[in-house]
Amino acid sequence: MKTITNQPTDTPCRILKSSKRTPCASPRSLLVILALAIIFSIPPIHARKIKTKHSIPKQTETNIKDHTTESHDSIISLTKDSLTFVEKILPAIRFYGFDKTITSSMESFFISNSLDSEIQEPEIEIIYFDMQGRQLHKRNVSLDTTVPSHETVRTDIKTWDTQKSFYFHKSVKPKRQATPFSVKITLLSLKINPG
């Protein structure tokens, strides 16, 4: 029968020769020490500083000048509903010299501007009549035209007579059979540049 001497049965740790104390502690103490070691090895979250770079373009004086837009305050749109349009504009804008021959695919006329301001993009209504005064056709046309102050400009537009069977009664009379017509041109709207 074996006997164990000089070894206590109630403690799991051995006694060191150089010390009378045991180097081991209870399992609970070991867990507390291990937890504290882990906690102190991780730096606190609130103490971390994260540096990020955002590239924000600097707005210089030259950049601001490059992006300036043209002011549209100088252009005024006027329609037949405006009192100024009826009283001042309509009497100052004149259409005359209409021409369309039997073979032409274009109609031409003159726009005269007696205002002290340049006019732009006039919109007109053209009504076509036969020589008995009956309406043949009616259309609105937006003209991409600028007429300077106190000047006259000729403009050309595509004709309504696609089959070339009509001619303006003051144009050259054709040799073949064709129907003469007259026109009434009314100004509907325009843009005016006071200048």
mmCIF file of C-alpha atoms in Angstrom:
data_model
loop_
_atom_site.group_PDB
_atom_site.id
_atom_site.type_symbol
_atom_site.label_atom_id
_atom_site.label_comp_id
_atom_site.label_asym_id
_atom_site.label_seq_id
_atom_site.Cartn_x
_atom_site.Cartn_y
_atom_site.Cartn_z
ATOM 1 C CA MET A 1 0.000 0.000 0.000
ATOM 2 C CA LYS A 2 1.365 3.431 -1.061
ATOM 3 C CA THR A 3 1.343 6.449 1.199
ATOM 4 C CA ILE A 4 1.799 10.077 0.073
ATOM 5 C CA THR A 5 3.698 12.209 2.458
ATOM 6 C CA ASN A 6 4.273 15.969 2.711
ATOM 7 C CA GLN A 7 1.481 16.768 0.160
ATOM 8 C CA PRO A 8 -1.751 18.346 1.330
ATOM 9 C CA THR A 9 -4.823 16.984 -0.369
ATOM 10 C CA ASP A 10 -7.007 20.093 -0.202
ATOM 11 C CA THR A 11 -4.958 22.490 -2.458
ATOM 12 C CA PRO A 12 -4.171 22.032 -6.169
ATOM 13 C CA CYS A 13 -0.984 24.128 -6.095
ATOM 14 C CA ARG A 14 2.474 23.035 -5.104
ATOM 15 C CA ILE A 15 4.533 24.883 -2.579
ATOM 16 C CA LEU A 16 7.614 26.502 -4.071
ATOM 17 C CA LYS A 17 10.871 25.839 -2.391
ATOM 18 C CA SER A 18 11.857 29.497 -2.260
ATOM 19 C CA SER A 19 8.518 30.671 -0.839
ATOM 20 C CA LYS A 20 6.011 29.417 1.590
ATOM 21 C CA ARG A 21 3.101 31.037 -0.422
ATOM 22 C CA THR A 22 1.266 29.377 -3.259
ATOM 23 C CA PRO A 23 1.657 31.019 -6.716
ATOM 24 C CA CYS A 24 -1.872 30.018 -7.676
ATOM 25 C CA ALA A 25 -5.044 31.595 -6.505
ATOM 26 C CA SER A 26 -8.622 30.507 -6.660
ATOM 27 C CA PRO A 27 -10.280 30.148 -10.108
ATOM 28 C CA ARG A 28 -12.405 33.225 -9.436
ATOM 29 C CA SER A 29 -9.310 35.350 -8.800
ATOM 30 C CA LEU A 30 -7.753 34.078 -12.009
ATOM 31 C CA LEU A 31 -10.803 35.096 -14.027
ATOM 32 C CA VAL A 32 -10.800 38.595 -12.502
ATOM 33 C CA ILE A 33 -7.091 39.063 -13.293
ATOM 34 C CA LEU A 34 -7.566 37.801 -16.853
ATOM 35 C CA ALA A 35 -10.554 40.109 -17.427
ATOM 36 C CA LEU A 36 -8.656 43.135 -16.104
ATOM 37 C CA ALA A 37 -5.679 42.318 -18.328
ATOM 38 C CA ILE A 38 -7.942 42.216 -21.396
ATOM 39 C CA ILE A 39 -9.730 45.434 -20.462
ATOM 40 C CA PHE A 40 -6.501 47.377 -19.901
ATOM 41 C CA SER A 41 -4.897 46.077 -23.088
ATOM 42 C CA ILE A 42 -7.700 47.618 -25.262
ATOM 43 C CA PRO A 43 -7.507 51.403 -25.553
ATOM 44 C CA PRO A 44 -10.742 53.159 -24.644
ATOM 45 C CA ILE A 45 -13.088 53.795 -27.569
ATOM 46 C CA HIS A 46 -13.677 57.431 -26.691
ATOM 47 C CA ALA A 47 -9.948 58.107 -26.777
ATOM 48 C CA ARG A 48 -9.541 56.962 -30.382
ATOM 49 C CA LYS A 49 -9.170 59.710 -32.979
ATOM 50 C CA ILE A 50 -9.987 58.931 -36.557
ATOM 51 C CA LYS A 51 -8.588 61.345 -39.081
ATOM 52 C CA THR A 52 -10.417 61.672 -42.383
ATOM 53 C CA LYS A 53 -9.721 63.954 -45.286
ATOM 54 C CA HIS A 54 -12.519 65.635 -47.231
ATOM 55 C CA SER A 55 -11.501 67.384 -50.389
ATOM 56 C CA ILE A 56 -13.606 70.532 -50.542
ATOM 57 C CA PRO A 57 -12.703 72.690 -53.529
ATOM 58 C CA LYS A 58 -11.767 76.204 -52.616
ATOM 59 C CA GLN A 59 -13.938 78.799 -54.282
ATOM 60 C CA THR A 60 -11.647 81.441 -55.587
ATOM 61 C CA GLU A 61 -12.500 84.778 -57.081
ATOM 62 C CA THR A 62 -11.782 83.504 -60.587
ATOM 63 C CA ASN A 63 -14.161 80.556 -60.119
ATOM 64 C CA ILE A 64 -16.992 82.912 -59.201
ATOM 65 C CA LYS A 65 -16.344 85.083 -62.232
ATOM 66 C CA ASP A 66 -16.276 82.056 -64.536
ATOM 67 C CA HIS A 67 -19.759 80.967 -63.469
ATOM 68 C CA THR A 68 -21.602 84.251 -63.787
ATOM 69 C CA THR A 69 -24.692 83.967 -65.951
ATOM 70 C CA GLU A 70 -26.100 86.544 -68.275
ATOM 71 C CA SER A 71 -28.935 88.522 -66.767
ATOM 72 C CA HIS A 72 -32.235 88.130 -68.585
ATOM 73 C CA ASP A 73 -33.745 91.208 -66.982
ATOM 74 C CA SER A 74 -33.080 93.228 -70.128
ATOM 75 C CA ILE A 75 -35.368 91.029 -72.272
ATOM 76 C CA ILE A 76 -39.094 91.699 -71.854
ATOM 77 C CA SER A 77 -41.699 89.414 -73.417
ATOM 78 C CA LEU A 78 -44.830 91.178 -74.571
ATOM 79 C CA THR A 79 -48.041 89.624 -75.886
ATOM 80 C CA LYS A 80 -51.270 90.980 -77.335
ATOM 81 C CA ASP A 81 -52.777 90.754 -73.825
ATOM 82 C CA SER A 82 -50.455 93.525 -72.614
ATOM 83 C CA LEU A 83 -51.671 97.134 -72.696
ATOM 84 C CA THR A 84 -48.158 98.304 -73.608
ATOM 85 C CA PHE A 85 -48.131 95.827 -76.466
ATOM 86 C CA VAL A 86 -51.415 97.120 -77.883
ATOM 87 C CA GLU A 87 -50.752 100.848 -77.409
ATOM 88 C CA LYS A 88 -47.035 101.136 -78.198
ATOM 89 C CA ILE A 89 -45.693 97.980 -79.846
ATOM 90 C CA LEU A 90 -48.356 97.105 -82.419
ATOM 91 C CA PRO A 91 -48.333 100.521 -84.148
ATOM 92 C CA ALA A 92 -44.505 100.483 -84.283
ATOM 93 C CA ILE A 93 -44.046 97.066 -85.969
ATOM 94 C CA ARG A 94 -45.067 96.787 -89.618
ATOM 95 C CA PHE A 95 -45.182 93.838 -92.034
ATOM 96 C CA TYR A 96 -45.135 94.516 -95.780
ATOM 97 C CA GLY A 97 -43.719 93.373 -99.132
ATOM 98 C CA PHE A 98 -45.192 89.850 -98.930
ATOM 99 C CA ASP A 99 -44.170 87.607 -101.844
ATOM 100 C CA LYS A 100 -44.861 84.009 -102.877
ATOM 101 C CA THR A 101 -44.752 82.808 -106.468
ATOM 102 C CA ILE A 102 -46.418 79.647 -107.762
ATOM 103 C CA THR A 103 -43.136 77.693 -107.883
ATOM 104 C CA SER A 104 -41.688 78.941 -104.593
ATOM 105 C CA SER A 105 -41.502 76.782 -101.475
ATOM 106 C CA MET A 106 -40.860 79.911 -99.377
ATOM 107 C CA GLU A 107 -42.781 83.042 -98.464
ATOM 108 C CA SER A 108 -40.947 86.285 -97.810
ATOM 109 C CA PHE A 109 -41.840 89.657 -96.292
ATOM 110 C CA PHE A 110 -40.297 92.623 -94.491
ATOM 111 C CA ILE A 111 -40.497 93.502 -90.787
ATOM 112 C CA SER A 112 -40.043 97.177 -89.952
ATOM 113 C CA ASN A 113 -39.249 98.262 -86.380
ATOM 114 C CA SER A 114 -39.767 101.948 -85.522
ATOM 115 C CA LEU A 115 -39.261 101.440 -81.770
ATOM 116 C CA ASP A 116 -36.235 102.776 -79.891
ATOM 117 C CA SER A 117 -35.507 99.170 -78.838
ATOM 118 C CA GLU A 118 -34.425 96.018 -80.632
ATOM 119 C CA ILE A 119 -37.089 93.333 -81.054
ATOM 120 C CA GLN A 120 -36.444 89.588 -81.046
ATOM 121 C CA GLU A 121 -38.319 86.386 -81.918
ATOM 122 C CA PRO A 122 -41.661 87.852 -83.022
ATOM 123 C CA GLU A 123 -44.557 85.412 -83.187
ATOM 124 C CA ILE A 124 -47.080 86.159 -85.902
ATOM 125 C CA GLU A 125 -50.440 84.909 -87.108
ATOM 126 C CA ILE A 126 -50.919 84.612 -90.880
ATOM 127 C CA ILE A 127 -54.396 84.236 -92.382
ATOM 128 C CA TYR A 128 -54.650 83.387 -96.104
ATOM 129 C CA PHE A 129 -57.722 84.477 -98.102
ATOM 130 C CA ASP A 130 -58.890 83.873 -101.639
ATOM 131 C CA MET A 131 -59.812 86.907 -103.733
ATOM 132 C CA GLN A 132 -63.447 86.721 -102.568
ATOM 133 C CA GLY A 133 -62.316 87.132 -98.932
ATOM 134 C CA ARG A 134 -62.884 83.503 -97.903
ATOM 135 C CA GLN A 135 -60.318 82.046 -95.510
ATOM 136 C CA LEU A 136 -58.057 79.404 -97.066
ATOM 137 C CA HIS A 137 -55.658 78.733 -94.223
ATOM 138 C CA LYS A 138 -54.472 80.119 -90.884
ATOM 139 C CA ARG A 139 -51.266 79.473 -88.937
ATOM 140 C CA ASN A 140 -49.008 80.857 -86.206
ATOM 141 C CA VAL A 141 -45.287 81.192 -86.923
ATOM 142 C CA SER A 142 -42.454 81.897 -84.477
ATOM 143 C CA LEU A 143 -39.709 83.785 -86.285
ATOM 144 C CA ASP A 144 -36.082 83.379 -85.266
ATOM 145 C CA THR A 145 -35.443 86.982 -86.236
ATOM 146 C CA THR A 146 -33.919 90.061 -84.604
ATOM 147 C CA VAL A 147 -34.865 93.511 -85.892
ATOM 148 C CA PRO A 148 -32.689 96.377 -84.619
ATOM 149 C CA SER A 149 -34.214 99.681 -83.621
ATOM 150 C CA HIS A 150 -35.435 101.822 -86.568
ATOM 151 C CA GLU A 151 -34.452 99.162 -89.116
ATOM 152 C CA THR A 152 -36.164 96.786 -91.529
ATOM 153 C CA VAL A 153 -35.320 93.107 -92.001
ATOM 154 C CA ARG A 154 -36.472 90.666 -94.662
ATOM 155 C CA THR A 155 -37.434 87.200 -93.467
ATOM 156 C CA ASP A 156 -38.255 83.942 -95.269
ATOM 157 C CA ILE A 157 -40.513 81.159 -94.004
ATOM 158 C CA LYS A 158 -41.672 77.848 -95.500
ATOM 159 C CA THR A 159 -44.894 78.200 -97.411
ATOM 160 C CA TRP A 160 -48.198 76.658 -96.441
ATOM 161 C CA ASP A 161 -48.764 75.834 -100.147
ATOM 162 C CA THR A 162 -46.923 72.500 -100.346
ATOM 163 C CA GLN A 163 -48.591 71.519 -103.653
ATOM 164 C CA LYS A 164 -47.613 74.817 -105.337
ATOM 165 C CA SER A 165 -51.072 75.651 -106.616
ATOM 166 C CA PHE A 166 -51.397 79.138 -105.048
ATOM 167 C CA TYR A 167 -49.585 82.415 -105.555
ATOM 168 C CA PHE A 168 -49.713 85.780 -103.816
ATOM 169 C CA HIS A 169 -51.913 88.073 -105.890
ATOM 170 C CA LYS A 170 -49.213 90.812 -106.102
ATOM 171 C CA SER A 171 -46.469 88.383 -107.136
ATOM 172 C CA VAL A 172 -45.703 87.437 -110.747
ATOM 173 C CA LYS A 173 -48.798 85.888 -112.337
ATOM 174 C CA PRO A 174 -48.042 82.308 -113.425
ATOM 175 C CA LYS A 175 -48.573 81.043 -116.965
ATOM 176 C CA ARG A 176 -50.385 77.943 -115.761
ATOM 177 C CA GLN A 177 -53.673 77.755 -113.877
ATOM 178 C CA ALA A 178 -53.255 78.801 -110.203
ATOM 179 C CA THR A 179 -55.263 80.458 -107.448
ATOM 180 C CA PRO A 180 -54.287 83.912 -106.188
ATOM 181 C CA PHE A 181 -54.512 84.725 -102.485
ATOM 182 C CA SER A 182 -54.051 87.626 -100.089
ATOM 183 C CA VAL A 183 -52.723 87.584 -96.513
ATOM 184 C CA LYS A 184 -53.262 89.279 -93.181
ATOM 185 C CA ILE A 185 -50.289 89.220 -90.775
ATOM 186 C CA THR A 186 -50.865 90.001 -87.089
ATOM 187 C CA LEU A 187 -48.161 90.314 -84.447
ATOM 188 C CA LEU A 188 -48.942 88.087 -81.430
ATOM 189 C CA SER A 189 -45.877 88.432 -79.221
ATOM 190 C CA LEU A 190 -42.219 89.422 -79.190
ATOM 191 C CA LYS A 191 -39.231 89.977 -76.957
ATOM 192 C CA ILE A 192 -37.975 93.518 -76.602
ATOM 193 C CA ASN A 193 -34.470 94.517 -75.561
ATOM 194 C CA PRO A 194 -34.511 98.033 -74.098
ATOM 195 C CA GLY A 195 -30.856 98.074 -74.639
#
